[in-house]
């Protein structure tokens, strides 16, 4: 069993990797098919993503989520996503990147590359196990509770909205609580000057493998609503599964930890953006000076 | 008009061991019934919105109609696509459909292989279909996502056989091994129904 503390630390590392390793320049890169296909070479070394166990034994969530479910969901579904991802990316540029970066790059602004499905699902499931704990449920506290009350009106209203999103995600998919650091809702735009007021908590839902990383949000909490997540325990009764998740399984500590990381990332990005803006301003003013000193065609000569 | 759950032409356990009675009962009584209930509700709301001239509401209801109406359409076909072995389930197609399969896919084995591959590769929830393109007079294999009816892939497509690959269609019995479900469902495939639909659309001269 992996100690909870170790898992939280590795989650933080993964998130900081994203912040450090993927700047806007990388986001703009066009990943050609060539860069994402395997180079010929000697004996295949397997790619590096691991199937990490959930931060609790497989029977620890009973009776709310059965051992059977964990054995299939983690042991078969999640395992397959990781194994197949590794096969797809071994020997390509994607193999050297943190998982979050692979997700964003292969999302390719909606024109998904072949590895996206496995990469995103590998990420989603690892994230999902960390969203639950034995003896979970209850309410958040501290800043997370404050923000929930600020952005949803009350904790109860948040729960209603989250449950509704999870229940109405048609077909396979996920429902999320995310921290949104940028105001702009336009797909490819990044808010150049995020203000404090722009930052808020939002509930979103996504289909199949898509997750809010691709919309530049920071996920705090998720529930898997693919049927395989609940069918053995609840059959068609998805609303019962969702209620049980909220009342008995959700780990608010994990969500609070992610909020801290998300805020730190947002602050870091703002700092870097300010530096870039200052550098541009300096360049701009130098150019103006040069123009004024020299002779110009428009200097009033006949 | 309100819609109601069509009766299954066979007992819940009649398709065993290919599809378990437990799955058939849940699939019919719970999943299909829910689509119908929600479809009826959406249609009622749609009528209201149309009468009031509330265009925004009309547009907003489209996805609920597509999901739930599509679910009703697709499952109504699905129950007819299946038959107990003692009533001809699994019996190979003869006559004009059999020849068309050979002409358009090379052989029945190749068709089954193709449909199983498409069904296994389908991500998330959806259906895999054997369809007749009325206009081109050709058989094609198509997939649809979620509960999109076949016609959303082409107005000239007529469904002959559909295989539900939503996880609820097989999970209790086959778990994550969708390919085993796909392999076994052919044992209860009602080719007679498919042949009848085909013959009606393409009467031999």
mmCIF file of C-alpha atoms in Angstrom, chain B:
data_model
loop_
_atom_site.group_PDB
_atom_site.id
_atom_site.type_symbol
_atom_site.label_atom_id
_atom_site.label_comp_id
_atom_site.label_asym_id
_atom_site.label_seq_id
_atom_site.Cartn_x
_atom_site.Cartn_y
_atom_site.Cartn_z
ATOM 1 C CA UNK B 1 -48.162 10.992 -28.721
ATOM 2 C CA UNK B 2 -46.442 9.184 -25.894
ATOM 3 C CA UNK B 3 -44.193 6.215 -26.416
ATOM 4 C CA UNK B 4 -44.119 3.027 -24.374
ATOM 5 C CA UNK B 5 -41.716 0.184 -23.824
ATOM 6 C CA UNK B 6 -42.116 -2.486 -26.516
ATOM 7 C CA UNK B 7 -42.319 -6.051 -25.238
ATOM 8 C CA UNK B 8 -39.315 -8.245 -25.710
ATOM 9 C CA UNK B 9 -40.165 -10.999 -28.241
ATOM 10 C CA UNK B 10 -38.541 -13.582 -25.913
ATOM 11 C CA UNK B 11 -37.859 -14.205 -22.222
ATOM 12 C CA UNK B 12 -35.038 -12.362 -20.480
ATOM 13 C CA UNK B 13 -33.076 -15.601 -20.096
ATOM 14 C CA UNK B 14 -33.662 -16.845 -23.635
ATOM 15 C CA UNK B 15 -30.422 -15.471 -25.060
ATOM 16 C CA UNK B 16 -28.178 -17.233 -22.561
ATOM 17 C CA UNK B 17 -25.346 -18.015 -22.451
ATOM 18 C CA UNK B 18 -24.481 -15.350 -25.025
ATOM 19 C CA UNK B 19 -26.207 -12.584 -23.067
ATOM 20 C CA UNK B 20 -27.267 -13.146 -19.471
ATOM 21 C CA UNK B 21 -30.852 -12.810 -18.301
ATOM 22 C CA UNK B 22 -29.712 -10.300 -15.680
ATOM 23 C CA UNK B 23 -28.354 -8.008 -18.371
ATOM 24 C CA UNK B 24 -31.403 -8.401 -20.618
ATOM 25 C CA UNK B 25 -33.753 -7.504 -17.781
ATOM 26 C CA UNK B 26 -31.799 -4.412 -16.681
ATOM 27 C CA UNK B 27 -31.209 -3.365 -20.263
ATOM 28 C CA UNK B 28 -34.891 -3.599 -21.206
ATOM 29 C CA UNK B 29 -36.705 -2.645 -17.981
ATOM 30 C CA UNK B 30 -34.327 0.032 -16.756
ATOM 31 C CA UNK B 31 -32.184 1.499 -19.521
ATOM 32 C CA UNK B 32 -34.664 1.379 -22.413
ATOM 33 C CA UNK B 33 -37.571 2.381 -20.152
ATOM 34 C CA UNK B 34 -35.600 5.400 -18.890
ATOM 35 C CA UNK B 35 -34.907 6.563 -22.441
ATOM 36 C CA UNK B 36 -38.631 6.327 -23.196
ATOM 37 C CA UNK B 37 -39.660 8.148 -20.020
ATOM 38 C CA UNK B 38 -37.230 10.968 -20.682
ATOM 39 C CA UNK B 39 -38.096 11.083 -24.382
ATOM 40 C CA UNK B 40 -41.776 11.536 -23.562
ATOM 41 C CA UNK B 41 -40.908 14.259 -21.074
ATOM 42 C CA UNK B 42 -38.714 16.078 -23.588
ATOM 43 C CA UNK B 43 -41.400 15.870 -26.281
ATOM 44 C CA UNK B 44 -43.960 17.344 -23.901
ATOM 45 C CA UNK B 45 -41.602 20.201 -23.073
ATOM 46 C CA UNK B 46 -40.908 20.650 -26.789
ATOM 47 C CA UNK B 47 -44.620 20.952 -27.587
ATOM 48 C CA UNK B 48 -44.968 23.530 -24.843
ATOM 49 C CA UNK B 49 -42.023 25.517 -26.153
ATOM 50 C CA UNK B 50 -43.303 25.405 -29.735
ATOM 51 C CA UNK B 51 -46.748 26.614 -28.665
ATOM 52 C CA UNK B 52 -45.217 29.476 -26.713
ATOM 53 C CA UNK B 53 -42.872 30.313 -29.596
ATOM 54 C CA UNK B 54 -39.927 29.950 -27.233
ATOM 55 C CA UNK B 55 -37.182 29.249 -29.760
ATOM 56 C CA UNK B 56 -34.396 29.209 -27.205
ATOM 57 C CA UNK B 57 -36.188 26.454 -25.303
ATOM 58 C CA UNK B 58 -36.842 24.542 -28.534
ATOM 59 C CA UNK B 59 -33.138 24.570 -29.349
ATOM 60 C CA UNK B 60 -32.144 23.694 -25.788
ATOM 61 C CA UNK B 61 -34.314 20.582 -25.844
ATOM 62 C CA UNK B 62 -32.654 19.145 -28.953
ATOM 63 C CA UNK B 63 -29.934 17.281 -27.087
ATOM 64 C CA UNK B 64 -32.403 15.635 -24.699
ATOM 65 C CA UNK B 65 -34.481 14.532 -27.680
ATOM 66 C CA UNK B 66 -31.432 13.206 -29.489
ATOM 67 C CA UNK B 67 -30.173 11.277 -26.453
ATOM 68 C CA UNK B 68 -33.443 9.812 -25.308
ATOM 69 C CA UNK B 69 -35.268 9.544 -28.634
ATOM 70 C CA UNK B 70 -32.164 7.994 -30.124
ATOM 71 C CA UNK B 71 -31.974 5.564 -27.208
ATOM 72 C CA UNK B 72 -35.580 4.528 -27.860
ATOM 73 C CA UNK B 73 -35.046 4.141 -31.614
ATOM 74 C CA UNK B 74 -31.842 2.150 -31.248
ATOM 75 C CA UNK B 75 -32.992 -0.224 -28.546
ATOM 76 C CA UNK B 76 -36.288 -0.934 -30.318
ATOM 77 C CA UNK B 77 -34.254 -2.182 -33.274
ATOM 78 C CA UNK B 78 -31.804 -4.034 -31.027
ATOM 79 C CA UNK B 79 -34.410 -6.309 -29.402
ATOM 80 C CA UNK B 80 -35.519 -7.398 -32.880
ATOM 81 C CA UNK B 81 -31.914 -7.992 -33.919
ATOM 82 C CA UNK B 82 -31.574 -10.736 -31.325
ATOM 83 C CA UNK B 83 -33.311 -14.098 -31.126
ATOM 84 C CA UNK B 84 -33.002 -17.244 -29.028
ATOM 85 C CA UNK B 85 -31.119 -20.021 -30.766
ATOM 86 C CA UNK B 86 -34.242 -22.177 -30.897
ATOM 87 C CA UNK B 87 -35.995 -19.410 -32.827
ATOM 88 C CA UNK B 88 -33.259 -19.012 -35.393
ATOM 89 C CA UNK B 89 -30.798 -16.866 -33.495
ATOM 90 C CA UNK B 90 -27.348 -17.295 -34.999
ATOM 91 C CA UNK B 91 -28.650 -18.958 -38.190
ATOM 92 C CA UNK B 92 -26.634 -17.644 -41.105
ATOM 93 C CA UNK B 93 -28.223 -15.309 -43.615
ATOM 94 C CA UNK B 94 -29.413 -16.835 -46.874
ATOM 95 C CA UNK B 95 -30.966 -15.379 -49.969
ATOM 96 C CA UNK B 96 -30.401 -11.876 -51.178
ATOM 97 C CA UNK B 97 -28.802 -10.568 -47.963
ATOM 98 C CA UNK B 98 -26.312 -13.435 -47.936
ATOM 99 C CA UNK B 99 -25.267 -12.691 -51.500
ATOM 100 C CA UNK B 100 -25.031 -8.970 -50.819
ATOM 101 C CA UNK B 101 -22.748 -9.656 -47.850
ATOM 102 C CA UNK B 102 -20.449 -11.753 -50.023
ATOM 103 C CA UNK B 103 -20.485 -9.108 -52.731
ATOM 104 C CA UNK B 104 -19.799 -6.149 -50.456
ATOM 105 C CA UNK B 105 -17.491 -7.691 -47.837
ATOM 106 C CA UNK B 106 -16.102 -10.829 -49.464
ATOM 107 C CA UNK B 107 -17.618 -13.209 -46.926
ATOM 108 C CA UNK B 108 -19.721 -13.323 -43.781
ATOM 109 C CA UNK B 109 -16.571 -13.995 -41.720
ATOM 110 C CA UNK B 110 -15.002 -10.807 -43.054
ATOM 111 C CA UNK B 111 -18.113 -8.805 -42.235
ATOM 112 C CA UNK B 112 -18.200 -10.146 -38.681
ATOM 113 C CA UNK B 113 -14.486 -9.483 -38.271
ATOM 114 C CA UNK B 114 -14.980 -5.886 -39.443
ATOM 115 C CA UNK B 115 -17.949 -5.224 -37.186
ATOM 116 C CA UNK B 116 -16.153 -6.732 -34.194
ATOM 117 C CA UNK B 117 -13.074 -4.625 -34.876
ATOM 118 C CA UNK B 118 -15.130 -1.441 -35.213
ATOM 119 C CA UNK B 119 -17.142 -2.319 -32.125
ATOM 120 C CA UNK B 120 -14.050 -3.019 -30.041
ATOM 121 C CA UNK B 121 -12.332 0.173 -31.180
ATOM 122 C CA UNK B 122 -15.288 2.424 -30.479
ATOM 123 C CA UNK B 123 -14.305 4.764 -27.663
ATOM 124 C CA UNK B 124 -16.754 5.444 -24.897
ATOM 125 C CA UNK B 125 -20.370 4.585 -25.685
ATOM 126 C CA UNK B 126 -22.070 3.891 -29.000
ATOM 127 C CA UNK B 127 -23.275 1.376 -31.546
ATOM 128 C CA UNK B 128 -21.846 -0.549 -34.474
ATOM 129 C CA UNK B 129 -24.200 -1.136 -37.400
ATOM 130 C CA UNK B 130 -24.612 -3.233 -40.499
ATOM 131 C CA UNK B 131 -26.441 -0.825 -42.752
ATOM 132 C CA UNK B 132 -27.872 -0.683 -46.221
ATOM 133 C CA UNK B 133 -27.131 2.472 -48.145
ATOM 134 C CA UNK B 134 -30.405 2.768 -50.053
ATOM 135 C CA UNK B 135 -28.984 5.176 -52.592
ATOM 136 C CA UNK B 136 -25.769 3.324 -53.408
ATOM 137 C CA UNK B 137 -27.496 -0.044 -52.983
ATOM 138 C CA UNK B 138 -24.532 -1.186 -50.922
ATOM 139 C CA UNK B 139 -24.034 -2.692 -47.494
ATOM 140 C CA UNK B 140 -21.804 -0.702 -45.165
ATOM 141 C CA UNK B 141 -20.542 -0.942 -41.590
ATOM 142 C CA UNK B 142 -20.991 2.237 -39.570
ATOM 143 C CA UNK B 143 -20.597 3.338 -35.980
ATOM 144 C CA UNK B 144 -22.529 5.968 -34.072
ATOM 145 C CA UNK B 145 -21.607 7.648 -30.796
ATOM 146 C CA UNK B 146 -23.776 7.597 -27.685
ATOM 147 C CA UNK B 147 -27.402 7.134 -28.780
ATOM 148 C CA UNK B 148 -27.116 8.821 -32.161
ATOM 149 C CA UNK B 149 -29.399 6.910 -34.515
ATOM 150 C CA UNK B 150 -27.818 5.500 -37.681
ATOM 151 C CA UNK B 151 -29.520 8.108 -39.824
ATOM 152 C CA UNK B 152 -27.250 10.772 -38.313
ATOM 153 C CA UNK B 153 -24.420 9.198 -40.301
ATOM 154 C CA UNK B 154 -26.361 9.472 -43.571
ATOM 155 C CA UNK B 155 -30.006 9.980 -44.482
ATOM 156 C CA UNK B 156 -29.943 7.062 -46.928
ATOM 157 C CA UNK B 157 -28.716 4.522 -44.342
ATOM 158 C CA UNK B 158 -31.125 1.803 -43.218
ATOM 159 C CA UNK B 159 -30.183 -0.209 -40.118
ATOM 160 C CA UNK B 160 -30.153 -3.987 -40.638
ATOM 161 C CA UNK B 161 -28.277 -5.018 -37.487
ATOM 162 C CA UNK B 162 -27.037 -2.930 -34.582
ATOM 163 C CA UNK B 163 -24.794 -3.982 -31.709
ATOM 164 C CA UNK B 164 -24.991 -1.924 -28.537
ATOM 165 C CA UNK B 165 -21.457 -1.404 -27.211
ATOM 166 C CA UNK B 166 -22.380 0.804 -24.265
ATOM 167 C CA UNK B 167 -20.864 -0.863 -21.208
ATOM 168 C CA UNK B 168 -24.332 -1.504 -19.761
ATOM 169 C CA UNK B 169 -24.930 -3.932 -22.644
ATOM 170 C CA UNK B 170 -22.269 -6.368 -21.455
ATOM 171 C CA UNK B 171 -20.436 -5.313 -18.291
ATOM 172 C CA UNK B 172 -22.098 -7.558 -15.694
ATOM 173 C CA UNK B 173 -21.187 -10.611 -17.751
ATOM 174 C CA UNK B 174 -18.100 -9.738 -19.779
ATOM 175 C CA UNK B 175 -16.625 -6.940 -17.626
ATOM 176 C CA UNK B 176 -13.952 -5.059 -19.540
ATOM 177 C CA UNK B 177 -13.626 -7.736 -22.228
ATOM 178 C CA UNK B 178 -15.824 -6.176 -24.898
ATOM 179 C CA UNK B 179 -14.305 -8.343 -27.639
ATOM 180 C CA UNK B 180 -15.714 -11.502 -25.967
ATOM 181 C CA UNK B 181 -19.198 -9.957 -25.942
ATOM 182 C CA UNK B 182 -18.840 -9.110 -29.614
ATOM 183 C CA UNK B 183 -17.662 -12.622 -30.430
ATOM 184 C CA UNK B 184 -20.601 -14.227 -28.643
ATOM 185 C CA UNK B 185 -23.464 -11.985 -29.710
ATOM 186 C CA UNK B 186 -23.374 -13.467 -33.204
ATOM 187 C CA UNK B 187 -24.685 -16.712 -31.698
ATOM 188 C CA UNK B 188 -28.011 -15.003 -31.076
ATOM 189 C CA UNK B 189 -28.048 -12.655 -34.049
ATOM 190 C CA UNK B 190 -31.429 -12.579 -35.781
ATOM 191 C CA UNK B 191 -30.392 -12.660 -39.417
ATOM 192 C CA UNK B 192 -34.012 -13.386 -40.406
ATOM 193 C CA UNK B 193 -35.019 -9.895 -39.311
ATOM 194 C CA UNK B 194 -32.090 -8.312 -41.128
ATOM 195 C CA UNK B 195 -32.932 -10.277 -44.286
ATOM 196 C CA UNK B 196 -36.554 -9.133 -44.147
ATOM 197 C CA UNK B 197 -35.592 -5.484 -43.852
ATOM 198 C CA UNK B 198 -33.070 -5.878 -46.659
ATOM 199 C CA UNK B 199 -35.530 -7.630 -48.953
ATOM 200 C CA UNK B 200 -38.096 -4.903 -48.394
ATOM 201 C CA UNK B 201 -35.610 -2.160 -49.316
ATOM 202 C CA UNK B 202 -34.017 -4.110 -52.157
ATOM 203 C CA UNK B 203 -36.695 -6.336 -53.631
ATOM 204 C CA UNK B 204 -35.100 -8.768 -56.081
ATOM 205 C CA UNK B 205 -36.422 -8.180 -59.556
#
